[in-house]
PDB file of C-alpha atoms in Angstrom:
ATOM      1  CA  VAL W   1     -12.376  18.396   8.954  1.00 80.00           C
ATOM      2  CA  ASP W   2     -15.913  17.402   8.537  1.00 88.00           C
ATOM      3  CA  ARG W   3     -15.438  15.265   5.564  1.00 93.00           C
ATOM      4  CA  THR W   4     -12.088  14.422   3.659  1.00 96.00           C
ATOM      5  CA  VAL W   5     -10.785  12.753   0.571  1.00 98.00           C
ATOM      6  CA  LEU W   6      -8.144  10.137   1.941  1.00 98.00           C
ATOM      7  CA  ILE W   7      -5.462   9.107  -0.223  1.00 98.00           C
ATOM      8  CA  GLY W   8      -3.043   6.159   0.572  1.00 98.00           C
ATOM      9  CA  LEU W   9      -0.137   4.264  -0.869  1.00 98.00           C
ATOM     10  CA  SER W  10       0.751   0.614   0.308  1.00 97.00           C
ATOM     11  CA  LYS W  11       0.414   0.586   4.126  1.00 95.00           C
ATOM     12  CA  GLY W  12      -0.872   4.059   3.912  1.00 97.00           C
ATOM     13  CA  GLY W  13      -3.686   2.861   1.911  1.00 98.00           C
ATOM     14  CA  GLY W  14      -4.733   0.219   4.421  1.00 98.00           C
ATOM     15  CA  VAL W  15      -4.546   2.729   7.039  1.00 97.00           C
ATOM     16  CA  ALA W  16      -7.070   4.913   4.829  1.00 98.00           C
ATOM     17  CA  LEU W  17      -9.298   2.068   4.080  1.00 97.00           C
ATOM     18  CA  ASP W  18      -9.591   1.042   7.716  1.00 97.00           C
ATOM     19  CA  PHE W  19     -10.489   4.726   8.673  1.00 97.00           C
ATOM     20  CA  ALA W  20     -13.132   4.920   5.958  1.00 97.00           C
ATOM     21  CA  LEU W  21     -14.666   1.657   7.359  1.00 98.00           C
ATOM     22  CA  THR W  22     -14.338   3.198  10.980  1.00 97.00           C
ATOM     23  CA  TYR W  23     -15.533   6.591  10.293  1.00 96.00           C
ATOM     24  CA  PRO W  24     -17.499   6.314   7.001  1.00 97.00           C
ATOM     25  CA  ALA W  25     -19.577   9.615   7.560  1.00 96.00           C
ATOM     26  CA  GLN W  26     -16.196  11.532   7.654  1.00 97.00           C
ATOM     27  CA  VAL W  27     -14.951  10.241   4.274  1.00 98.00           C
ATOM     28  CA  ARG W  28     -16.170  11.809   0.982  1.00 97.00           C
ATOM     29  CA  ALA W  29     -14.054   9.553  -1.241  1.00 98.00           C
ATOM     30  CA  LEU W  30     -11.145   7.244  -1.023  1.00 98.00           C
ATOM     31  CA  VAL W  31      -8.034   6.668  -3.306  1.00 98.00           C
ATOM     32  CA  LEU W  32      -6.084   3.456  -2.775  1.00 98.00           C
ATOM     33  CA  ILE W  33      -2.724   3.159  -4.471  1.00 98.00           C
ATOM     34  CA  ASP W  34      -0.902  -0.300  -4.459  1.00 98.00           C
ATOM     35  CA  THR W  35      -2.710  -0.775  -1.218  1.00 98.00           C
ATOM     36  CA  ILE W  36      -2.704  -3.348   1.369  1.00 97.00           C
ATOM     37  CA  LEU W  37      -5.937  -5.042   2.647  1.00 98.00           C
ATOM     38  CA  GLY W  38      -6.470  -6.187   6.191  1.00 97.00           C
ATOM     39  CA  GLY W  39      -7.398  -9.948   6.263  1.00 97.00           C
ATOM     40  CA  PHE W  40      -6.448 -10.394   2.750  1.00 97.00           C
ATOM     41  CA  SER W  41      -4.816 -13.897   2.153  1.00 96.00           C
ATOM     42  CA  TRP W  42      -1.475 -13.266   1.018  1.00 96.00           C
ATOM     43  CA  SER W  43       0.356 -15.827  -1.020  1.00 95.00           C
ATOM     44  CA  ALA W  44       2.951 -18.350   0.476  1.00 96.00           C
ATOM     45  CA  GLU W  45       5.431 -16.693  -1.602  1.00 94.00           C
ATOM     46  CA  ALA W  46       4.887 -13.137  -0.391  1.00 93.00           C
ATOM     47  CA  THR W  47       4.581 -14.344   3.159  1.00 93.00           C
ATOM     48  CA  ALA W  48       7.829 -16.081   3.006  1.00 93.00           C
ATOM     49  CA  ARG W  49       9.255 -13.169   1.291  1.00 90.00           C
ATOM     50  CA  ASP W  50       8.152 -10.663   3.910  1.00 89.00           C
ATOM     51  CA  GLY W  51       9.481 -13.218   6.631  1.00 91.00           C
ATOM     52  CA  LEU W  52      12.953 -12.913   5.210  1.00 91.00           C
ATOM     53  CA  VAL W  53      12.923  -9.084   6.073  1.00 90.00           C
ATOM     54  CA  TRP W  54      11.962  -9.899   9.631  1.00 89.00           C
ATOM     55  CA  GLU W  55      14.436 -12.607   9.887  1.00 93.00           C
ATOM     56  CA  ARG W  56      17.092 -10.315   8.581  1.00 93.00           C
ATOM     57  CA  ALA W  57      16.175  -7.779  11.376  1.00 91.00           C
ATOM     58  CA  ARG W  58      16.462 -10.344  14.056  1.00 91.00           C
ATOM     59  CA  ASP W  59      19.723 -11.515  12.891  1.00 94.00           C
ATOM     60  CA  GLY W  60      21.562  -8.204  11.559  1.00 95.00           C
ATOM     61  CA  GLY W  61      19.270  -5.470  13.151  1.00 93.00           C
ATOM     62  CA  ILE W  62      17.667  -2.557  11.375  1.00 94.00           C
ATOM     63  CA  TRP W  63      20.234  -2.028   8.589  1.00 94.00           C
ATOM     64  CA  ALA W  64      20.067  -5.541   7.617  1.00 95.00           C
ATOM     65  CA  ALA W  65      16.320  -5.448   7.531  1.00 93.00           C
ATOM     66  CA  LYS W  66      16.446  -2.207   5.336  1.00 94.00           C
ATOM     67  CA  GLU W  67      18.825  -3.770   3.015  1.00 95.00           C
ATOM     68  CA  SER W  68      16.386  -6.874   2.587  1.00 94.00           C
ATOM     69  CA  TRP W  69      13.452  -4.669   2.277  1.00 92.00           C
ATOM     70  CA  LEU W  70      14.991  -2.595  -0.615  1.00 95.00           C
ATOM     71  CA  SER W  71      15.651  -5.964  -2.374  1.00 95.00           C
ATOM     72  CA  HIS W  72      12.078  -7.095  -2.041  1.00 93.00           C
ATOM     73  CA  PRO W  73      10.468  -7.827  -5.293  1.00 92.00           C
ATOM     74  CA  LEU W  74       8.012  -4.934  -4.434  1.00 93.00           C
ATOM     75  CA  PHE W  75      10.481  -2.499  -5.491  1.00 96.00           C
ATOM     76  CA  GLU W  76      12.288  -4.358  -8.560  1.00 96.00           C
ATOM     77  CA  PRO W  77      10.385  -2.005 -10.939  1.00 97.00           C
ATOM     78  CA  ALA W  78      11.468   1.182  -9.023  1.00 97.00           C
ATOM     79  CA  HIS W  79      14.935   0.177  -9.145  1.00 97.00           C
ATOM     80  CA  ARG W  80      14.756   0.163 -12.939  1.00 97.00           C
ATOM     81  CA  GLN W  81      14.514   3.858 -12.824  1.00 98.00           C
ATOM     82  CA  PRO W  82      17.702   5.483 -11.397  1.00 98.00           C
ATOM     83  CA  ALA W  83      16.293   8.541 -10.083  1.00 98.00           C
ATOM     84  CA  VAL W  84      13.336   6.727  -8.522  1.00 98.00           C
ATOM     85  CA  ALA W  85      15.673   4.107  -6.967  1.00 98.00           C
ATOM     86  CA  THR W  86      17.910   6.809  -5.573  1.00 98.00           C
ATOM     87  CA  ARG W  87      15.095   8.638  -3.840  1.00 98.00           C
ATOM     88  CA  LEU W  88      13.423   5.164  -2.560  1.00 97.00           C
ATOM     89  CA  THR W  89      16.869   4.297  -1.051  1.00 97.00           C
ATOM     90  CA  GLN W  90      17.116   7.787   0.576  1.00 97.00           C
ATOM     91  CA  ILE W  91      13.488   7.295   1.938  1.00 96.00           C
ATOM     92  CA  VAL W  92      14.407   3.811   3.431  1.00 96.00           C
ATOM     93  CA  GLU W  93      17.669   4.934   4.808  1.00 95.00           C
ATOM     94  CA  ARG W  94      16.165   7.879   6.510  1.00 96.00           C
ATOM     95  CA  TYR W  95      13.316   5.596   7.960  1.00 94.00           C
ATOM     96  CA  SER W  96      13.999   4.654  11.517  1.00 94.00           C
ATOM     97  CA  GLY W  97      13.243   0.913  10.963  1.00 92.00           C
ATOM     98  CA  TRP W  98      11.695   0.855  14.532  1.00 92.00           C
ATOM     99  CA  HIS W  99       9.078  -1.570  13.477  1.00 89.00           C
ATOM    100  CA  PHE W 100      11.606  -4.124  12.239  1.00 89.00           C
ATOM    101  CA  VAL W 101      13.003  -4.716  15.869  1.00 90.00           C
ATOM    102  CA  ASN W 102      10.134  -3.662  18.168  1.00 89.00           C
ATOM    103  CA  ASP W 103       6.663  -5.298  18.867  1.00 88.00           C
ATOM    104  CA  ASN W 104       4.040  -3.505  16.497  1.00 83.00           C
ATOM    105  CA  PRO W 105       1.500  -1.773  18.795  1.00 88.00           C
ATOM    106  CA  GLU W 106      -0.918  -1.533  15.807  1.00 86.00           C
ATOM    107  CA  ARG W 107      -4.572  -2.836  16.179  1.00 88.00           C
ATOM    108  CA  ASN W 108      -6.151  -4.680  13.575  1.00 88.00           C
ATOM    109  CA  LEU W 109      -9.547  -3.753  12.398  1.00 93.00           C
ATOM    110  CA  GLU W 110     -12.089  -6.399  13.560  1.00 95.00           C
ATOM    111  CA  PRO W 111     -13.597  -7.709  11.371  1.00 97.00           C
ATOM    112  CA  PRO W 112     -10.840  -6.984   8.904  1.00 98.00           C
ATOM    113  CA  ALA W 113     -11.324  -4.679   5.983  1.00 98.00           C
ATOM    114  CA  ALA W 114     -11.368  -7.681   3.539  1.00 97.00           C
ATOM    115  CA  ARG W 115     -14.536  -8.944   5.075  1.00 97.00           C
ATOM    116  CA  ARG W 116     -16.176  -5.442   5.108  1.00 97.00           C
ATOM    117  CA  LEU W 117     -15.588  -4.039   1.742  1.00 97.00           C
ATOM    118  CA  SER W 118     -19.245  -4.154   0.855  1.00 95.00           C
ATOM    119  CA  GLU W 119     -19.811  -1.426   3.591  1.00 96.00           C
ATOM    120  CA  LEU W 120     -18.080   1.166   1.643  1.00 97.00           C
ATOM    121  CA  ASN W 121     -20.518   3.595   0.153  1.00 95.00           C
ATOM    122  CA  MET W 122     -18.210   6.398  -1.041  1.00 97.00           C
ATOM    123  CA  PRO W 123     -16.512   6.815  -4.486  1.00 97.00           C
ATOM    124  CA  LEU W 124     -13.346   5.023  -4.546  1.00 98.00           C
ATOM    125  CA  LEU W 125     -10.422   4.632  -6.896  1.00 98.00           C
ATOM    126  CA  VAL W 126      -8.032   1.806  -6.781  1.00 98.00           C
ATOM    127  CA  ILE W 127      -4.676   2.459  -8.690  1.00 98.00           C
ATOM    128  CA  VAL W 128      -2.446  -0.313  -9.121  1.00 98.00           C
ATOM    129  CA  GLY W 129       0.975  -0.590 -11.060  1.00 98.00           C
ATOM    130  CA  GLU W 130       0.903  -3.313 -13.921  1.00 98.00           C
ATOM    131  CA  GLN W 131       4.175  -4.649 -12.766  1.00 98.00           C
ATOM    132  CA  ASP W 132       3.072  -4.606  -8.869  1.00 98.00           C
ATOM    133  CA  THR W 133       3.358  -8.147  -7.437  1.00 97.00           C
ATOM    134  CA  PRO W 134       0.621 -10.557  -8.179  1.00 97.00           C
ATOM    135  CA  ASP W 135      -0.928 -10.134  -4.428  1.00 97.00           C
ATOM    136  CA  PHE W 136      -1.254  -6.368  -4.707  1.00 98.00           C
ATOM    137  CA  VAL W 137      -2.874  -6.900  -8.197  1.00 98.00           C
ATOM    138  CA  ARG W 138      -5.300  -9.308  -6.576  1.00 98.00           C
ATOM    139  CA  VAL W 139      -5.931  -6.809  -3.817  1.00 98.00           C
ATOM    140  CA  ALA W 140      -6.902  -4.042  -6.306  1.00 98.00           C
ATOM    141  CA  ASN W 141      -8.950  -6.613  -8.172  1.00 98.00           C
ATOM    142  CA  THR W 142     -10.754  -7.773  -4.943  1.00 98.00           C
ATOM    143  CA  ILE W 143     -11.647  -4.202  -4.192  1.00 98.00           C
ATOM    144  CA  HIS W 144     -12.735  -3.041  -7.414  1.00 98.00           C
ATOM    145  CA  GLU W 145     -15.066  -6.189  -7.741  1.00 97.00           C
ATOM    146  CA  THR W 146     -16.533  -5.941  -4.274  1.00 97.00           C
ATOM    147  CA  VAL W 147     -17.083  -2.084  -3.877  1.00 96.00           C
ATOM    148  CA  PRO W 148     -19.999  -1.069  -6.169  1.00 91.00           C
ATOM    149  CA  GLN W 149     -18.670   2.593  -6.573  1.00 92.00           C
ATOM    150  CA  ALA W 150     -14.978   1.509  -6.996  1.00 97.00           C
ATOM    151  CA  GLN W 151     -13.076   2.584 -10.326  1.00 98.00           C
ATOM    152  CA  LYS W 152      -9.747   0.924 -11.132  1.00 98.00           C
ATOM    153  CA  ILE W 153      -6.781   2.049 -12.863  1.00 98.00           C
ATOM    154  CA  VAL W 154      -3.919  -0.128 -13.867  1.00 98.00           C
ATOM    155  CA  VAL W 155      -0.752   2.065 -14.543  1.00 98.00           C
ATOM    156  CA  PRO W 156       1.376   0.521 -17.315  1.00 97.00           C
ATOM    157  CA  GLU W 157       5.087  -0.208 -16.717  1.00 95.00           C
ATOM    158  CA  ALA W 158       4.769   0.789 -12.958  1.00 98.00           C
ATOM    159  CA  GLY W 159       5.204  -1.327 -10.146  1.00 97.00           C
ATOM    160  CA  HIS W 160       4.645  -1.036  -6.412  1.00 97.00           C
ATOM    161  CA  MET W 161       6.039   2.546  -6.130  1.00 98.00           C
ATOM    162  CA  THR W 162       3.365   3.560  -8.822  1.00 98.00           C
ATOM    163  CA  ASN W 163       3.217   7.211  -7.600  1.00 97.00           C
ATOM    164  CA  MET W 164       7.096   7.536  -7.855  1.00 98.00           C
ATOM    165  CA  GLU W 165       7.531   5.468 -11.107  1.00 98.00           C
ATOM    166  CA  ALA W 166       4.652   7.223 -12.986  1.00 98.00           C
ATOM    167  CA  PRO W 167       3.880  10.303 -11.132  1.00 98.00           C
ATOM    168  CA  GLU W 168       2.103  11.998 -14.016  1.00 98.00           C
ATOM    169  CA  SER W 169      -0.230   9.121 -14.701  1.00 98.00           C
ATOM    170  CA  VAL W 170      -1.175   8.865 -10.983  1.00 98.00           C
ATOM    171  CA  THR W 171      -1.704  12.636 -10.585  1.00 98.00           C
ATOM    172  CA  ALA W 172      -3.793  12.782 -13.581  1.00 98.00           C
ATOM    173  CA  ALA W 173      -6.051   9.836 -12.428  1.00 98.00           C
ATOM    174  CA  ILE W 174      -6.546  11.336  -9.230  1.00 98.00           C
ATOM    175  CA  GLU W 175      -7.378  14.660 -10.628  1.00 98.00           C
ATOM    176  CA  ALA W 176      -9.886  13.107 -13.030  1.00 98.00           C
ATOM    177  CA  PHE W 177     -11.367  11.311 -10.178  1.00 98.00           C
ATOM    178  CA  LEU W 178     -11.695  14.106  -7.862  1.00 97.00           C
ATOM    179  CA  GLY W 179     -13.197  16.273 -10.726  1.00 97.00           C
ATOM    180  CA  GLY W 180     -15.997  13.916 -11.124  1.00 95.00           C
ATOM    181  CA  LEU W 181     -17.144  14.219  -7.500  1.00 93.00           C
TER     182      LEU W 181
END
């Protein structure tokens, strides 16, 4: 693939963003949905809540961590839709949970993406759920305000799992964005 459009959700958005910063000539466009942002200053509340998942993993193993993760505020809006809640639970149950109990081999981009956003020169679409946590809304705003070509769409009544909670809206936004390339 010479040039591609990368689309990523949450952690996948962070991976796509880091790839685009590392290999910008290979990325035609970027779509980030409820994305993380390496080097972003997360709130004390978010950091503490994430720490609870790791604490549960340490004390109770993978299944305890998965239960804590599913009860994370990130997923509250998803749990309001029974079909989405069922599917999300299946996804988490099928996930190995390896990262909860092992050292993370991931290498962070240096300098981190948060300090390099102005380097992005490809079309970029940021999608965020209106009901996502405040930190993820701030990430979307930061990217939108820093990247000159960035467009931002806020999906009403959706949380962190915007693609599952409002698939028609997300698909329409991506199709319109790609149609304009």
